Amino acid sequence: MIKKIGYIFVLLILIALGGSGWFFSGVIYEGALNPEFNDSQSIGTAEDRVIVSKVNSDSIILNVEEELWGPLLEKGVYGIIGQNGDAVVGKIISTEGTSVERALISLNGTVVEGDRIRGTSLIVRDDNNEYQILGTSGWSGQASEGVYTPKSVSNLDYETIYYKSNLGEFPAYLTNDGDVGIVIFVHGFRGDYSREVFAKMRAGEIVDMGYRSMIISYRNDRGLPKDPSGIYQYGTTEWEDIDGAINKALEFTDNVVLFGTSGGGGPISSWLENVGDKSKVKGIIYEAPVVNFWESVEVNGAARYPWVPKQLFGYFKIFTEIRYGVDFQKMDFTDAVINSDIPVLLFHGDDDEWVPVEMSDLIAASRDKNFTYIRYENVGHVTSWNADPDNYVYQLEKFLTSLD
């Protein structure tokens, strides 16, 4: 009888393991590997419930009832958008539980007690050094519905060019002004060059440093060729597109710099591992880069499913590899970045719940030649500019000037 109960117990464990493996491998596929997606699919949860508690003349108190991967509890300058108005908030004055009081930098329209608002990191400084929030009724930043261009975001003239890869032709925006070099922006996970706002905001800053911006598309972008594997490869194959974009940029200049944000770090780092002639690139800028994809999966998984024992993620990894034919080891380019001597500038915040800062810490600890690491405390994913706009621009200019 005891033996029979033991068999049943083991069987139940196997069923539970099989079911959990199937479920979580499906979550990983749909959330991170499947290139067929639509905008209604939720990949992460920003702050869903943020309520204005009080508005003072120079500060605002927010009750952040739920804040996951959002910026309003983090250091920096951010926008808040309500139904009848918007505001720019600055330094954190105090926190108590879910309540945070922040400096109120500017207010447009009406934001009052009880309003439900959302936070955003998408802000820029205009010619008068005043902050503007993208996506508000006063400034959408769009050239047309869902399309952002260097002109609509940073008032930069540009042209659409095409570069060739082994999968065909891919479009890119190339800004007109600048005679020092070209910075190629490589977007992250599920990005789209026509909607890549971060790059277009930075383009408005680096133009003053003499650089043109080339904002590229690549495989698995919306409406463009898919990778033959049918999944995102996080650099394993995408590096060939990066090389094609570099070759195109070299038709205009011999000073090419790569700038990878988030998941854009993988294709760039894989390029380092796979390309023959690395001298084609003078420098690399990273913002919260995914250099080892599986580590990012573990961090996201722990944030979204905190009740799942960490020891099970190794099992989910194997299950996913078998079920979908993935090789996560091939998506780890840490050594390539460490062993490269191409100058690197890397920004990362320690409160990043998308891409673990430990990846960048490891690279910084292992490489001291031609490497600058700007690490921020209480700063999240791809919000280093928001943490300290002046220092961010200073570090960009210092780095780019050193490459001339």
Short mmCIF file of N, CA and C in Angstrom, two decimals, residues 176-242:
data_model
loop_
_atom_site.label_atom_id
_atom_site.label_comp_id
_atom_site.label_asym_id
_atom_site.label_seq_id
_atom_site.Cartn_x
_atom_site.Cartn_y
_atom_site.Cartn_z
N ASN A 176 20.16 63.91 -42.01
CA ASN A 176 20.98 64.61 -43.01
C ASN A 176 22.20 65.33 -42.44
N ASP A 177 22.04 65.93 -41.26
CA ASP A 177 23.09 66.81 -40.76
C ASP A 177 24.14 66.06 -39.95
N GLY A 178 25.40 66.49 -40.10
CA GLY A 178 26.51 65.90 -39.37
C GLY A 178 27.60 65.46 -40.31
N ASP A 179 28.85 65.83 -40.01
CA ASP A 179 29.94 65.48 -40.91
C ASP A 179 31.08 64.73 -40.20
N VAL A 180 30.84 64.32 -38.95
CA VAL A 180 31.87 63.61 -38.19
C VAL A 180 31.77 62.10 -38.36
N GLY A 181 30.54 61.59 -38.35
CA GLY A 181 30.35 60.15 -38.48
C GLY A 181 28.87 59.79 -38.41
N ILE A 182 28.60 58.50 -38.34
CA ILE A 182 27.23 57.99 -38.27
C ILE A 182 27.10 57.06 -37.07
N VAL A 183 26.06 57.27 -36.29
CA VAL A 183 25.70 56.36 -35.20
C VAL A 183 24.54 55.48 -35.69
N ILE A 184 24.75 54.17 -35.68
CA ILE A 184 23.69 53.23 -36.08
C ILE A 184 22.95 52.78 -34.84
N PHE A 185 21.65 53.07 -34.77
CA PHE A 185 20.83 52.67 -33.63
C PHE A 185 20.17 51.32 -33.91
N VAL A 186 20.37 50.39 -32.98
CA VAL A 186 19.80 49.04 -33.09
C VAL A 186 18.78 48.88 -31.98
N HIS A 187 17.52 48.81 -32.35
CA HIS A 187 16.44 48.74 -31.36
C HIS A 187 16.38 47.38 -30.67
N GLY A 188 15.57 47.32 -29.63
CA GLY A 188 15.46 46.11 -28.84
C GLY A 188 14.29 45.23 -29.20
N PHE A 189 13.88 44.44 -28.24
CA PHE A 189 12.87 43.41 -28.39
C PHE A 189 11.56 43.97 -28.96
N ARG A 190 11.09 43.33 -30.00
CA ARG A 190 9.85 43.70 -30.67
C ARG A 190 9.80 45.17 -31.06
N GLY A 191 10.95 45.69 -31.40
CA GLY A 191 11.01 47.09 -31.84
C GLY A 191 10.61 47.24 -33.29
N ASP A 192 10.61 48.47 -33.72
CA ASP A 192 10.20 48.80 -35.09
C ASP A 192 10.85 50.15 -35.39
N TYR A 193 11.66 50.20 -36.43
CA TYR A 193 12.41 51.43 -36.68
C TYR A 193 11.49 52.64 -36.85
N SER A 194 10.28 52.43 -37.35
CA SER A 194 9.37 53.55 -37.55
C SER A 194 8.70 53.99 -36.25
N ARG A 195 8.89 53.19 -35.19
CA ARG A 195 8.29 53.54 -33.91
C ARG A 195 9.35 53.64 -32.81
N GLU A 196 10.60 53.57 -33.20
CA GLU A 196 11.71 53.60 -32.25
C GLU A 196 11.97 55.03 -31.79
N VAL A 197 11.33 55.42 -30.69
CA VAL A 197 11.37 56.80 -30.24
C VAL A 197 12.69 57.12 -29.56
N PHE A 198 13.22 56.20 -28.76
CA PHE A 198 14.47 56.45 -28.04
C PHE A 198 15.56 56.95 -28.98
N ALA A 199 15.74 56.25 -30.11
CA ALA A 199 16.79 56.61 -31.05
C ALA A 199 16.55 58.01 -31.63
N LYS A 200 15.31 58.33 -31.90
CA LYS A 200 15.02 59.63 -32.50
C LYS A 200 15.21 60.77 -31.50
N MET A 201 15.01 60.48 -30.20
CA MET A 201 15.29 61.48 -29.19
C MET A 201 16.79 61.71 -29.07
N ARG A 202 17.56 60.62 -29.06
CA ARG A 202 19.03 60.74 -28.96
C ARG A 202 19.61 61.38 -30.22
N ALA A 203 18.97 61.15 -31.37
CA ALA A 203 19.46 61.75 -32.62
C ALA A 203 19.48 63.27 -32.51
N GLY A 204 18.52 63.84 -31.79
CA GLY A 204 18.46 65.27 -31.61
C GLY A 204 19.60 65.82 -30.76
N GLU A 205 20.26 64.94 -30.02
CA GLU A 205 21.40 65.36 -29.18
C GLU A 205 22.73 65.13 -29.89
N ILE A 206 22.88 63.99 -30.55
CA ILE A 206 24.19 63.70 -31.15
C ILE A 206 24.42 64.50 -32.42
N VAL A 207 23.36 65.08 -32.99
CA VAL A 207 23.57 65.94 -34.16
C VAL A 207 24.44 67.14 -33.77
N ASP A 208 24.32 67.59 -32.52
CA ASP A 208 25.14 68.70 -32.04
C ASP A 208 26.59 68.28 -31.84
N MET A 209 26.85 66.98 -31.87
CA MET A 209 28.21 66.45 -31.75
C MET A 209 28.80 66.12 -33.12
N GLY A 210 28.03 66.43 -34.18
CA GLY A 210 28.51 66.23 -35.54
C GLY A 210 28.16 64.89 -36.15
N TYR A 211 27.28 64.12 -35.49
CA TYR A 211 26.97 62.77 -35.97
C TYR A 211 25.58 62.70 -36.59
N ARG A 212 25.51 62.00 -37.70
CA ARG A 212 24.22 61.62 -38.28
C ARG A 212 23.72 60.36 -37.56
N SER A 213 22.43 60.13 -37.64
CA SER A 213 21.84 58.94 -37.02
C SER A 213 21.24 58.05 -38.10
N MET A 214 21.57 56.78 -38.02
CA MET A 214 20.99 55.78 -38.92
C MET A 214 20.17 54.83 -38.04
N ILE A 215 18.87 54.92 -38.16
CA ILE A 215 17.95 54.17 -37.30
C ILE A 215 17.40 53.01 -38.12
N ILE A 216 17.87 51.82 -37.82
CA ILE A 216 17.66 50.69 -38.73
C ILE A 216 16.51 49.78 -38.31
N SER A 217 16.00 49.09 -39.31
CA SER A 217 15.14 47.93 -39.09
C SER A 217 16.02 46.70 -39.27
N TYR A 218 15.51 45.55 -38.84
CA TYR A 218 16.19 44.29 -39.14
C TYR A 218 15.21 43.14 -39.02
N ARG A 219 15.67 41.94 -39.25
CA ARG A 219 14.78 40.78 -39.36
C ARG A 219 13.81 40.69 -38.18
N ASN A 220 12.61 40.24 -38.47
CA ASN A 220 11.51 40.08 -37.52
C ASN A 220 10.82 41.40 -37.15
N ASP A 221 11.27 42.52 -37.73
CA ASP A 221 10.49 43.76 -37.57
C ASP A 221 9.15 43.59 -38.27
N ARG A 222 8.21 44.38 -37.84
CA ARG A 222 6.86 44.32 -38.41
C ARG A 222 6.90 44.50 -39.93
N GLY A 223 6.32 43.54 -40.66
CA GLY A 223 6.20 43.64 -42.10
C GLY A 223 7.46 43.37 -42.89
N LEU A 224 8.53 42.92 -42.21
CA LEU A 224 9.80 42.67 -42.88
C LEU A 224 10.16 41.19 -42.77
N PRO A 225 11.17 40.74 -43.51
CA PRO A 225 11.49 39.30 -43.50
C PRO A 225 11.71 38.74 -42.10
N LYS A 226 11.18 37.55 -41.88
CA LYS A 226 11.35 36.86 -40.61
C LYS A 226 12.60 35.98 -40.65
N ASP A 227 13.15 35.73 -39.50
CA ASP A 227 14.28 34.81 -39.44
C ASP A 227 13.81 33.42 -39.84
N PRO A 228 14.61 32.68 -40.62
CA PRO A 228 14.19 31.34 -41.08
C PRO A 228 13.85 30.38 -39.94
N SER A 229 14.40 30.63 -38.75
CA SER A 229 14.12 29.76 -37.61
C SER A 229 12.70 29.94 -37.10
N GLY A 230 12.06 31.05 -37.44
CA GLY A 230 10.71 31.33 -36.99
C GLY A 230 10.64 31.94 -35.61
N ILE A 231 11.78 32.29 -35.01
CA ILE A 231 11.80 32.88 -33.67
C ILE A 231 12.81 34.02 -33.62
N TYR A 232 12.71 34.81 -32.55
CA TYR A 232 13.77 35.78 -32.28
C TYR A 232 15.01 35.02 -31.84
N GLN A 233 16.16 35.42 -32.38
CA GLN A 233 17.41 34.74 -32.06
C GLN A 233 18.32 35.58 -31.17
N TYR A 234 17.93 36.80 -30.87
CA TYR A 234 18.66 37.67 -29.95
C TYR A 234 20.14 37.80 -30.27
N GLY A 235 20.43 37.86 -31.57
CA GLY A 235 21.78 38.12 -32.01
C GLY A 235 22.42 36.98 -32.78
N THR A 236 21.97 35.76 -32.55
CA THR A 236 22.60 34.59 -33.16
C THR A 236 22.64 34.70 -34.69
N THR A 237 21.56 35.20 -35.27
CA THR A 237 21.52 35.40 -36.72
C THR A 237 21.41 36.87 -37.10
N GLU A 238 20.87 37.69 -36.20
CA GLU A 238 20.62 39.10 -36.52
C GLU A 238 21.91 39.89 -36.79
N TRP A 239 23.03 39.38 -36.33
CA TRP A 239 24.29 40.09 -36.52
C TRP A 239 24.58 40.34 -38.00
N GLU A 240 24.08 39.44 -38.86
CA GLU A 240 24.31 39.61 -40.29
C GLU A 240 23.60 40.86 -40.82
N ASP A 241 22.46 41.17 -40.25
CA ASP A 241 21.77 42.42 -40.63
C ASP A 241 22.57 43.63 -40.16
N ILE A 242 23.12 43.53 -38.95
CA ILE A 242 23.93 44.63 -38.43
C ILE A 242 25.13 44.87 -39.34
#
